[in-house]
Amino acid sequence: MVDFSLTEEQRDLREMAHDFAAKEIRPVAWEYDKHGTWPAAIIQKAWEVGLMNSQVPEAYGGAGACALDGCLIAEELAWGCAGIATTLEANGLASAPLLLGGSEKLKKEYLGRLIEAPLLASFCLTEPDAGSDVSGMRTTAVRHGDKWVINGSKVFITNGGYANWYTVYAKTDKDAGHRGISAFVVPADAGVIVEGHEDKMGLRASNTATIRFDDCEIPADHLLGEENHGFKLAMMTLDRTRPGVAAMATGIPRAALELAIDYAKQRVQFGVPIAMHEAIQFMIADMATGVEAARLLTWKSAVLLDQGRPNTLASSHAKRFAADTAMQVTTDAVQIYGGYGFIKEYPVEKLMRDAKIMQLYEGTSQIQRLVIARETLLPRRVEEPAAA
Ligand code: CAA
């Protein structure tokens, strides 16, 4: 049976996230975008009301929300502002490899930190010469007695300048390609160096930093999972987090669609509101279909995850389609606003700038197509629990 209805708790959660986005995020979003303001006060409030770290299991002090719950929150936050939403959501990306591969001791310590205080954690995978090609990374981790010593640089690290701890991928066997990568938890006070804050086209209220490790020493037990199994941990992490990105990439075009509808109803040309013109109606119709389809693909990818079933293909479908929809719909919203859409005083140009990153981070739209093509042409054989 297929049932698209949410439970009462999920509807309440979505309403709570929407109220938060409407009252705490929207009123400052355009101002924060203009000045690239770090949303410290919003992080504090979102953490207090439980809109951060929602998927940390109860065993580690979290709310134990499911992936679909996480997507409901992410869509609403990104409807408010995708930059602030990315800031609030990024702990989930850093936490996923810890949940998948961390010892009980590590999970209690580092997830506990996020629950006890409004702290941030960052996921460090990308390097100057290793973006889509993860196995091209050059950061190394070398075992010295009861420590790992990490050296190298990571770029485009969300919340990197403010993180309390990092999940870091490094080569532990330089000659073994993707089979020579391991993952670690690195506390900021282990000597992590923050080098720069990027001045970005969009998502301007989020922090994107370069992180350097110069003989950074961490205890041996901060390895996540098995040595040299980090690549798979990264891929499994992205399977789990791409639905949340797809949800944010649904919230942005939803905001653009709503604004375009309001504008089309009040802007008069040729004696009638432009919403009366078929050319605009057809654009609005396509925009609405895009948002609806993006949400359905997103929910499917999250529900498969919640059912413990493989979601690699579904999460790439969702992330690819929602990101491309965000770009198309925000571009169309600018078109409906006409010349005013190109002016910063009007709201839609920010949405178009914010949408672009959705096609880039957590795997470009081209990488999603690569995954979709591989999974479609040659599905990996994974043991699936029987469908309910
Ligand atoms: N789950 C489990 N295992 C997987 C897997 C998955 N989803 N996908 C691949 N694997 C396994 C394969 O089975 C294979 O296993 P074996 O070693 O046993 O053979 C191994 O991993 C290698 O797989 P591939 O041959 O498919 O690897 P590849 O080198 O061709 O890479 C890729 C595949 C899809 C291109 C991958 O590198 C990728 O996803 N790249 C994009 C990276 C990305 O998304 N970066 C974004 C970083 S996060 C971010 O954006 C930061 C932020 O702050 C928001």
mmCIF file of N, CA, C and O in Angstrom, residues 76-164:
data_model
loop_
_atom_site.group_PDB
_atom_site.id
_atom_site.type_symbol
_atom_site.label_atom_id
_atom_site.label_comp_id
_atom_site.label_asym_id
_atom_site.label_seq_id
_atom_site.Cartn_x
_atom_site.Cartn_y
_atom_site.Cartn_z
ATOM 1 N N GLU A 76 11.158 23.029 5.225
ATOM 2 C CA GLU A 76 10.632 24.272 5.809
ATOM 3 C C GLU A 76 11.755 25.278 6.075
ATOM 4 O O GLU A 76 11.599 26.471 5.792
ATOM 5 N N LEU A 77 12.876 24.774 6.637
ATOM 6 C CA LEU A 77 13.983 25.693 6.943
ATOM 7 C C LEU A 77 14.504 26.343 5.662
ATOM 8 O O LEU A 77 14.792 27.543 5.633
ATOM 9 N N ALA A 78 14.620 25.540 4.586
ATOM 10 C CA ALA A 78 15.128 26.096 3.326
ATOM 11 C C ALA A 78 14.108 27.008 2.664
ATOM 12 O O ALA A 78 14.483 27.926 1.924
ATOM 13 N N TRP A 79 12.833 26.784 2.938
ATOM 14 C CA TRP A 79 11.798 27.727 2.472
ATOM 15 C C TRP A 79 12.074 29.100 3.117
ATOM 16 O O TRP A 79 11.881 30.148 2.497
ATOM 17 N N GLY A 80 12.575 29.053 4.361
ATOM 18 C CA GLY A 80 12.911 30.312 5.055
ATOM 19 C C GLY A 80 14.176 30.924 4.504
ATOM 20 O O GLY A 80 14.195 32.104 4.128
ATOM 21 N N CYS A 81 15.248 30.165 4.420
ATOM 22 C CA CYS A 81 16.517 30.621 3.830
ATOM 23 C C CYS A 81 17.430 29.403 3.700
ATOM 24 O O CYS A 81 17.730 28.742 4.705
ATOM 25 N N ALA A 82 17.879 29.131 2.483
ATOM 26 C CA ALA A 82 18.693 27.924 2.270
ATOM 27 C C ALA A 82 20.067 28.045 2.925
ATOM 28 O O ALA A 82 20.657 27.030 3.312
ATOM 29 N N GLY A 83 20.581 29.261 3.042
ATOM 30 C CA GLY A 83 21.890 29.438 3.687
ATOM 31 C C GLY A 83 21.809 29.102 5.162
ATOM 32 O O GLY A 83 22.644 28.354 5.699
ATOM 33 N N ILE A 84 20.782 29.639 5.825
ATOM 34 C CA ILE A 84 20.623 29.367 7.255
ATOM 35 C C ILE A 84 20.253 27.891 7.447
ATOM 36 O O ILE A 84 20.755 27.228 8.359
ATOM 37 N N ALA A 85 19.428 27.352 6.547
ATOM 38 C CA ALA A 85 19.053 25.931 6.645
ATOM 39 C C ALA A 85 20.289 25.038 6.540
ATOM 40 O O ALA A 85 20.435 24.072 7.302
ATOM 41 N N THR A 86 21.185 25.362 5.622
ATOM 42 C CA THR A 86 22.406 24.559 5.460
ATOM 43 C C THR A 86 23.226 24.583 6.742
ATOM 44 O O THR A 86 23.750 23.549 7.189
ATOM 45 N N THR A 87 23.300 25.755 7.369
ATOM 46 C CA THR A 87 24.034 25.879 8.637
ATOM 47 C C THR A 87 23.407 24.960 9.694
ATOM 48 O O THR A 87 24.114 24.262 10.423
ATOM 49 N N LEU A 88 22.088 24.955 9.760
ATOM 50 C CA LEU A 88 21.391 24.184 10.798
ATOM 51 C C LEU A 88 21.410 22.680 10.508
ATOM 52 O O LEU A 88 21.332 21.862 11.421
ATOM 53 N N GLU A 89 21.494 22.331 9.222
ATOM 54 C CA GLU A 89 21.395 20.921 8.819
ATOM 55 C C GLU A 89 22.736 20.195 8.816
ATOM 56 O O GLU A 89 22.771 18.959 8.847
ATOM 57 N N ALA A 90 23.851 20.940 8.752
ATOM 58 C CA ALA A 90 25.147 20.300 8.457
ATOM 59 C C ALA A 90 25.630 19.353 9.560
ATOM 60 O O ALA A 90 26.453 18.473 9.288
ATOM 61 N N ASN A 91 25.138 19.500 10.785
ATOM 62 C CA ASN A 91 25.531 18.538 11.831
ATOM 63 C C ASN A 91 25.128 17.113 11.442
ATOM 64 O O ASN A 91 25.795 16.151 11.822
ATOM 65 N N GLY A 92 24.037 16.991 10.711
ATOM 66 C CA GLY A 92 23.563 15.658 10.299
ATOM 67 C C GLY A 92 24.572 14.983 9.388
ATOM 68 O O GLY A 92 24.811 13.773 9.492
ATOM 69 N N LEU A 93 25.181 15.768 8.497
ATOM 70 C CA LEU A 93 26.185 15.232 7.571
ATOM 71 C C LEU A 93 27.434 14.788 8.336
ATOM 72 O O LEU A 93 27.982 13.714 8.081
ATOM 73 N N ALA A 94 27.860 15.595 9.297
ATOM 74 C CA ALA A 94 29.050 15.232 10.080
ATOM 75 C C ALA A 94 28.767 14.029 10.991
ATOM 76 O O ALA A 94 29.651 13.203 11.233
ATOM 77 N N SER A 95 27.539 13.942 11.468
ATOM 78 C CA SER A 95 27.196 12.886 12.432
ATOM 79 C C SER A 95 26.977 11.522 11.772
ATOM 80 O O SER A 95 27.164 10.483 12.421
ATOM 81 N N ALA A 96 26.574 11.518 10.499
ATOM 82 C CA ALA A 96 26.201 10.243 9.858
ATOM 83 C C ALA A 96 27.345 9.218 9.862
ATOM 84 O O ALA A 96 27.127 8.056 10.247
ATOM 85 N N PRO A 97 28.579 9.585 9.467
ATOM 86 C CA PRO A 97 29.645 8.571 9.518
ATOM 87 C C PRO A 97 29.954 8.113 10.936
ATOM 88 O O PRO A 97 30.334 6.946 11.149
ATOM 89 N N LEU A 98 29.766 9.003 11.910
ATOM 90 C CA LEU A 98 29.986 8.631 13.313
ATOM 91 C C LEU A 98 28.937 7.603 13.741
ATOM 92 O O LEU A 98 29.244 6.598 14.384
ATOM 93 N N LEU A 99 27.690 7.839 13.330
ATOM 94 C CA LEU A 99 26.623 6.887 13.660
ATOM 95 C C LEU A 99 26.854 5.548 12.970
ATOM 96 O O LEU A 99 26.580 4.485 13.538
ATOM 97 N N LEU A 100 27.370 5.604 11.750
ATOM 98 C CA LEU A 100 27.579 4.360 10.990
ATOM 99 C C LEU A 100 28.790 3.578 11.478
ATOM 100 O O LEU A 100 28.757 2.352 11.527
ATOM 101 N N GLY A 101 29.868 4.305 11.858
ATOM 102 C CA GLY A 101 31.105 3.577 12.126
ATOM 103 C C GLY A 101 31.743 3.821 13.479
ATOM 104 O O GLY A 101 32.760 3.201 13.794
ATOM 105 N N GLY A 102 31.165 4.697 14.288
ATOM 106 C CA GLY A 102 31.814 5.056 15.554
ATOM 107 C C GLY A 102 31.570 4.042 16.662
ATOM 108 O O GLY A 102 30.538 3.372 16.694
ATOM 109 N N SER A 103 32.519 3.947 17.599
ATOM 110 C CA SER A 103 32.326 3.097 18.781
ATOM 111 C C SER A 103 31.284 3.766 19.682
ATOM 112 O O SER A 103 30.989 4.962 19.541
ATOM 113 N N GLU A 104 30.753 3.001 20.623
ATOM 114 C CA GLU A 104 29.788 3.568 21.575
ATOM 115 C C GLU A 104 30.385 4.775 22.301
ATOM 116 O O GLU A 104 29.734 5.791 22.487
ATOM 117 N N LYS A 105 31.657 4.626 22.681
ATOM 118 C CA LYS A 105 32.325 5.695 23.422
ATOM 119 C C LYS A 105 32.384 6.984 22.580
ATOM 120 O O LYS A 105 32.055 8.078 23.061
ATOM 121 N N LEU A 106 32.752 6.832 21.311
ATOM 122 C CA LEU A 106 32.843 8.016 20.438
ATOM 123 C C LEU A 106 31.474 8.644 20.208
ATOM 124 O O LEU A 106 31.316 9.870 20.227
ATOM 125 N N LYS A 107 30.469 7.798 19.990
ATOM 126 C CA LYS A 107 29.118 8.331 19.730
ATOM 127 C C LYS A 107 28.615 9.089 20.947
ATOM 128 O O LYS A 107 28.062 10.190 20.815
ATOM 129 N N LYS A 108 28.817 8.498 22.131
ATOM 130 C CA LYS A 108 28.340 9.176 23.356
ATOM 131 C C LYS A 108 29.042 10.513 23.519
ATOM 132 O O LYS A 108 28.408 11.536 23.813
ATOM 133 N N GLU A 109 30.341 10.518 23.289
ATOM 134 C CA GLU A 109 31.109 11.748 23.499
ATOM 135 C C GLU A 109 30.721 12.835 22.483
ATOM 136 O O GLU A 109 30.332 13.940 22.852
ATOM 137 N N TYR A 110 30.795 12.495 21.186
ATOM 138 C CA TYR A 110 30.684 13.558 20.183
ATOM 139 C C TYR A 110 29.243 13.895 19.813
ATOM 140 O O TYR A 110 28.925 15.065 19.576
ATOM 141 N N LEU A 111 28.353 12.898 19.764
ATOM 142 C CA LEU A 111 26.939 13.245 19.539
ATOM 143 C C LEU A 111 26.414 13.952 20.783
ATOM 144 O O LEU A 111 25.619 14.895 20.689
ATOM 145 N N GLY A 112 26.899 13.490 21.957
ATOM 146 C CA GLY A 112 26.504 14.108 23.226
ATOM 147 C C GLY A 112 26.808 15.599 23.250
ATOM 148 O O GLY A 112 26.012 16.403 23.727
ATOM 149 N N ARG A 113 27.949 15.971 22.687
ATOM 150 C CA ARG A 113 28.307 17.401 22.658
ATOM 151 C C ARG A 113 27.252 18.227 21.918
ATOM 152 O O ARG A 113 26.909 19.336 22.321
ATOM 153 N N LEU A 114 26.745 17.661 20.780
ATOM 154 C CA LEU A 114 25.768 18.407 19.971
ATOM 155 C C LEU A 114 24.423 18.527 20.684
ATOM 156 O O LEU A 114 23.666 19.467 20.456
ATOM 157 N N ILE A 115 24.146 17.540 21.541
ATOM 158 C CA ILE A 115 22.872 17.542 22.260
ATOM 159 C C ILE A 115 22.940 18.462 23.481
ATOM 160 O O ILE A 115 21.968 19.134 23.828
ATOM 161 N N GLU A 116 24.113 18.508 24.095
ATOM 162 C CA GLU A 116 24.246 19.291 25.338
ATOM 163 C C GLU A 116 24.398 20.782 25.114
ATOM 164 O O GLU A 116 24.116 21.587 26.005
ATOM 165 N N ALA A 117 24.842 21.189 23.956
ATOM 166 C CA ALA A 117 25.064 22.618 23.681
ATOM 167 C C ALA A 117 24.876 22.882 22.188
ATOM 168 O O ALA A 117 25.001 21.951 21.379
ATOM 169 N N PRO A 118 24.582 24.109 21.813
ATOM 170 C CA PRO A 118 24.374 24.415 20.388
ATOM 171 C C PRO A 118 25.696 24.471 19.619
ATOM 172 O O PRO A 118 26.096 25.525 19.108
ATOM 173 N N LEU A 119 26.376 23.334 19.564
ATOM 174 C CA LEU A 119 27.673 23.273 18.884
ATOM 175 C C LEU A 119 27.491 22.753 17.460
ATOM 176 O O LEU A 119 26.469 22.146 17.133
ATOM 177 N N LEU A 120 28.513 22.963 16.659
ATOM 178 C CA LEU A 120 28.465 22.535 15.257
ATOM 179 C C LEU A 120 29.572 21.530 14.972
ATOM 180 O O LEU A 120 30.617 21.536 15.631
ATOM 181 N N ALA A 121 29.308 20.678 13.974
ATOM 182 C CA ALA A 121 30.312 19.712 13.518
ATOM 183 C C ALA A 121 30.348 19.778 11.994
ATOM 184 O O ALA A 121 29.353 20.136 11.361
ATOM 185 N N SER A 122 31.492 19.452 11.413
ATOM 186 C CA SER A 122 31.654 19.563 9.951
ATOM 187 C C SER A 122 32.153 18.253 9.346
ATOM 188 O O SER A 122 32.888 17.500 9.987
ATOM 189 N N PHE A 123 31.774 18.065 8.100
ATOM 190 C CA PHE A 123 32.128 16.878 7.321
ATOM 191 C C PHE A 123 33.236 17.274 6.345
ATOM 192 O O PHE A 123 33.021 18.160 5.504
ATOM 193 N N CYS A 124 34.412 16.654 6.460
ATOM 194 C CA CYS A 124 35.568 17.072 5.650
ATOM 195 C C CYS A 124 35.959 15.983 4.670
ATOM 196 O O CYS A 124 36.712 15.053 5.027
ATOM 197 N N LEU A 125 35.457 16.099 3.451
ATOM 198 C CA LEU A 125 35.761 15.109 2.412
ATOM 199 C C LEU A 125 36.522 15.777 1.260
ATOM 200 O O LEU A 125 37.595 15.350 0.868
ATOM 201 N N THR A 126 35.956 16.885 0.760
ATOM 202 C CA THR A 126 36.461 17.524 -0.454
ATOM 203 C C THR A 126 37.832 18.173 -0.247
ATOM 204 O O THR A 126 38.094 18.751 0.803
ATOM 205 N N GLU A 127 38.668 18.072 -1.285
ATOM 206 C CA GLU A 127 40.001 18.695 -1.262
ATOM 207 C C GLU A 127 40.175 19.526 -2.532
ATOM 208 O O GLU A 127 39.404 19.362 -3.486
ATOM 209 N N PRO A 128 41.205 20.364 -2.574
ATOM 210 C CA PRO A 128 41.400 21.192 -3.768
ATOM 211 C C PRO A 128 41.406 20.357 -5.058
ATOM 212 O O PRO A 128 40.849 20.766 -6.068
ATOM 213 N N ASP A 129 42.016 19.168 -5.034
ATOM 214 C CA ASP A 129 42.091 18.348 -6.249
ATOM 215 C C ASP A 129 41.222 17.092 -6.164
ATOM 216 O O ASP A 129 41.394 16.163 -6.952
ATOM 217 N N ALA A 130 40.323 17.034 -5.212
ATOM 218 C CA ALA A 130 39.465 15.848 -5.070
ATOM 219 C C ALA A 130 38.053 16.288 -4.689
ATOM 220 O O ALA A 130 37.733 16.460 -3.513
ATOM 221 N N GLY A 131 37.234 16.549 -5.719
ATOM 222 C CA GLY A 131 35.834 16.946 -5.492
ATOM 223 C C GLY A 131 34.948 15.755 -5.790
ATOM 224 O O GLY A 131 34.688 14.918 -4.921
ATOM 225 N N SER A 132 34.513 15.648 -7.068
ATOM 226 C CA SER A 132 33.712 14.486 -7.470
ATOM 227 C C SER A 132 34.520 13.196 -7.318
ATOM 228 O O SER A 132 33.985 12.154 -6.946
ATOM 229 N N ASP A 133 35.823 13.303 -7.597
ATOM 230 C CA ASP A 133 36.704 12.126 -7.527
ATOM 231 C C ASP A 133 37.271 12.001 -6.117
ATOM 232 O O ASP A 133 38.397 12.408 -5.828
ATOM 233 N N VAL A 134 36.471 11.410 -5.247
ATOM 234 C CA VAL A 134 36.818 11.330 -3.818
ATOM 235 C C VAL A 134 38.155 10.617 -3.598
ATOM 236 O O VAL A 134 38.971 11.022 -2.773
ATOM 237 N N SER A 135 38.402 9.547 -4.393
ATOM 238 C CA SER A 135 39.597 8.739 -4.115
ATOM 239 C C SER A 135 40.893 9.459 -4.490
ATOM 240 O O SER A 135 41.979 8.979 -4.170
ATOM 241 N N GLY A 136 40.772 10.646 -5.136
ATOM 242 C CA GLY A 136 41.971 11.422 -5.467
ATOM 243 C C GLY A 136 42.499 12.243 -4.301
ATOM 244 O O GLY A 136 43.439 13.025 -4.468
ATOM 245 N N MET A 137 41.924 12.058 -3.121
ATOM 246 C CA MET A 137 42.338 12.898 -1.978
ATOM 247 C C MET A 137 43.803 12.680 -1.604
ATOM 248 O O MET A 137 44.375 11.612 -1.851
ATOM 249 N N ARG A 138 44.414 13.733 -1.006
ATOM 250 C CA ARG A 138 45.841 13.646 -0.652
ATOM 251 C C ARG A 138 46.094 13.743 0.845
ATOM 252 O O ARG A 138 47.219 13.535 1.297
ATOM 253 N N THR A 139 45.082 14.129 1.604
ATOM 254 C CA THR A 139 45.251 14.182 3.065
ATOM 255 C C THR A 139 45.636 12.793 3.554
ATOM 256 O O THR A 139 45.077 11.792 3.096
ATOM 257 N N THR A 140 46.604 12.747 4.473
ATOM 258 C CA THR A 140 47.052 11.438 4.966
ATOM 259 C C THR A 140 46.828 11.317 6.471
ATOM 260 O O THR A 140 46.805 12.321 7.192
ATOM 261 N N ALA A 141 46.657 10.091 6.902
ATOM 262 C CA ALA A 141 46.636 9.786 8.336
ATOM 263 C C ALA A 141 47.613 8.640 8.554
ATOM 264 O O ALA A 141 47.515 7.596 7.898
ATOM 265 N N VAL A 142 48.589 8.859 9.440
ATOM 266 C CA VAL A 142 49.620 7.845 9.684
ATOM 267 C C VAL A 142 49.556 7.452 11.150
ATOM 268 O O VAL A 142 49.457 8.318 12.032
ATOM 269 N N ARG A 143 49.587 6.159 11.397
ATOM 270 C CA ARG A 143 49.500 5.659 12.775
ATOM 271 C C ARG A 143 50.875 5.742 13.447
ATOM 272 O O ARG A 143 51.853 5.225 12.928
ATOM 273 N N HIS A 144 50.936 6.437 14.600
ATOM 274 C CA HIS A 144 52.150 6.471 15.426
ATOM 275 C C HIS A 144 51.748 6.023 16.817
ATOM 276 O O HIS A 144 51.166 6.806 17.568
ATOM 277 N N GLY A 145 52.011 4.765 17.160
ATOM 278 C CA GLY A 145 51.666 4.246 18.488
ATOM 279 C C GLY A 145 50.173 4.341 18.733
ATOM 280 O O GLY A 145 49.364 3.833 17.938
ATOM 281 N N ASP A 146 49.786 5.045 19.785
ATOM 282 C CA ASP A 146 48.354 5.135 20.099
ATOM 283 C C ASP A 146 47.717 6.409 19.524
ATOM 284 O O ASP A 146 46.694 6.871 20.014
ATOM 285 N N LYS A 147 48.334 6.940 18.470
ATOM 286 C CA LYS A 147 47.769 8.150 17.836
ATOM 287 C C LYS A 147 47.743 8.020 16.313
ATOM 288 O O LYS A 147 48.509 7.236 15.737
ATOM 289 N N TRP A 148 46.857 8.794 15.693
ATOM 290 C CA TRP A 148 46.902 9.014 14.251
ATOM 291 C C TRP A 148 47.403 10.436 14.046
ATOM 292 O O TRP A 148 46.971 11.353 14.767
ATOM 293 N N VAL A 149 48.253 10.612 13.051
ATOM 294 C CA VAL A 149 48.751 11.961 12.746
ATOM 295 C C VAL A 149 48.233 12.333 11.352
ATOM 296 O O VAL A 149 48.516 11.636 10.371
ATOM 297 N N ILE A 150 47.459 13.422 11.310
ATOM 298 C CA ILE A 150 46.795 13.808 10.060
ATOM 299 C C ILE A 150 47.468 15.044 9.468
ATOM 300 O O ILE A 150 47.774 16.009 10.177
ATOM 301 N N ASN A 151 47.685 15.002 8.137
ATOM 302 C CA ASN A 151 48.253 16.128 7.406
ATOM 303 C C ASN A 151 47.484 16.332 6.110
ATOM 304 O O ASN A 151 47.211 15.361 5.397
ATOM 305 N N GLY A 152 47.150 17.585 5.805
ATOM 306 C CA GLY A 152 46.475 17.868 4.539
ATOM 307 C C GLY A 152 45.501 19.018 4.662
ATOM 308 O O GLY A 152 45.434 19.691 5.691
ATOM 309 N N SER A 153 44.755 19.230 3.569
ATOM 310 C CA SER A 153 43.815 20.364 3.499
ATOM 311 C C SER A 153 42.467 19.917 2.965
ATOM 312 O O SER A 153 42.414 19.075 2.058
ATOM 313 N N LYS A 154 41.414 20.497 3.491
ATOM 314 C CA LYS A 154 40.055 20.229 3.004
ATOM 315 C C LYS A 154 39.411 21.567 2.628
ATOM 316 O O LYS A 154 39.613 22.574 3.328
ATOM 317 N N VAL A 155 38.644 21.566 1.537
ATOM 318 C CA VAL A 155 38.014 22.822 1.098
ATOM 319 C C VAL A 155 36.484 22.698 1.083
ATOM 320 O O VAL A 155 35.942 21.593 1.080
ATOM 321 N N PHE A 156 35.840 23.882 1.021
ATOM 322 C CA PHE A 156 34.366 23.983 0.940
ATOM 323 C C PHE A 156 33.690 23.328 2.144
ATOM 324 O O PHE A 156 32.660 22.646 2.000
ATOM 325 N N ILE A 157 34.257 23.507 3.322
ATOM 326 C CA ILE A 157 33.737 22.814 4.491
ATOM 327 C C ILE A 157 32.660 23.661 5.183
ATOM 328 O O ILE A 157 32.947 24.717 5.771
ATOM 329 N N THR A 158 31.423 23.173 5.093
ATOM 330 C CA THR A 158 30.290 23.874 5.688
ATOM 331 C C THR A 158 30.458 23.948 7.208
ATOM 332 O O THR A 158 30.743 22.925 7.844
ATOM 333 N N ASN A 159 30.288 25.133 7.762
ATOM 334 C CA ASN A 159 30.452 25.411 9.206
ATOM 335 C C ASN A 159 31.890 25.188 9.690
ATOM 336 O O ASN A 159 32.137 25.174 10.909
ATOM 337 N N GLY A 160 32.829 25.021 8.740
ATOM 338 C CA GLY A 160 34.208 24.675 9.103
ATOM 339 C C GLY A 160 34.846 25.658 10.082
ATOM 340 O O GLY A 160 35.615 25.256 10.952
ATOM 341 N N GLY A 161 34.508 26.922 9.948
ATOM 342 C CA GLY A 161 35.127 27.929 10.814
ATOM 343 C C GLY A 161 34.576 27.954 12.226
ATOM 344 O O GLY A 161 35.125 28.630 13.106
ATOM 345 N N TYR A 162 33.483 27.236 12.455
ATOM 346 C CA TYR A 162 32.815 27.291 13.763
ATOM 347 C C TYR A 162 32.664 25.912 14.410
ATOM 348 O O TYR A 162 32.048 25.796 15.466
ATOM 349 N N ALA A 163 33.200 24.866 13.759
ATOM 350 C CA ALA A 163 32.906 23.506 14.234
ATOM 351 C C ALA A 163 33.661 23.159 15.519
ATOM 352 O O ALA A 163 34.804 23.561 15.721
ATOM 353 N N ASN A 164 33.006 22.375 16.361
ATOM 354 C CA ASN A 164 33.619 21.845 17.579
ATOM 355 C C ASN A 164 34.374 20.558 17.272
ATOM 356 O O ASN A 164 35.332 20.216 17.926
#
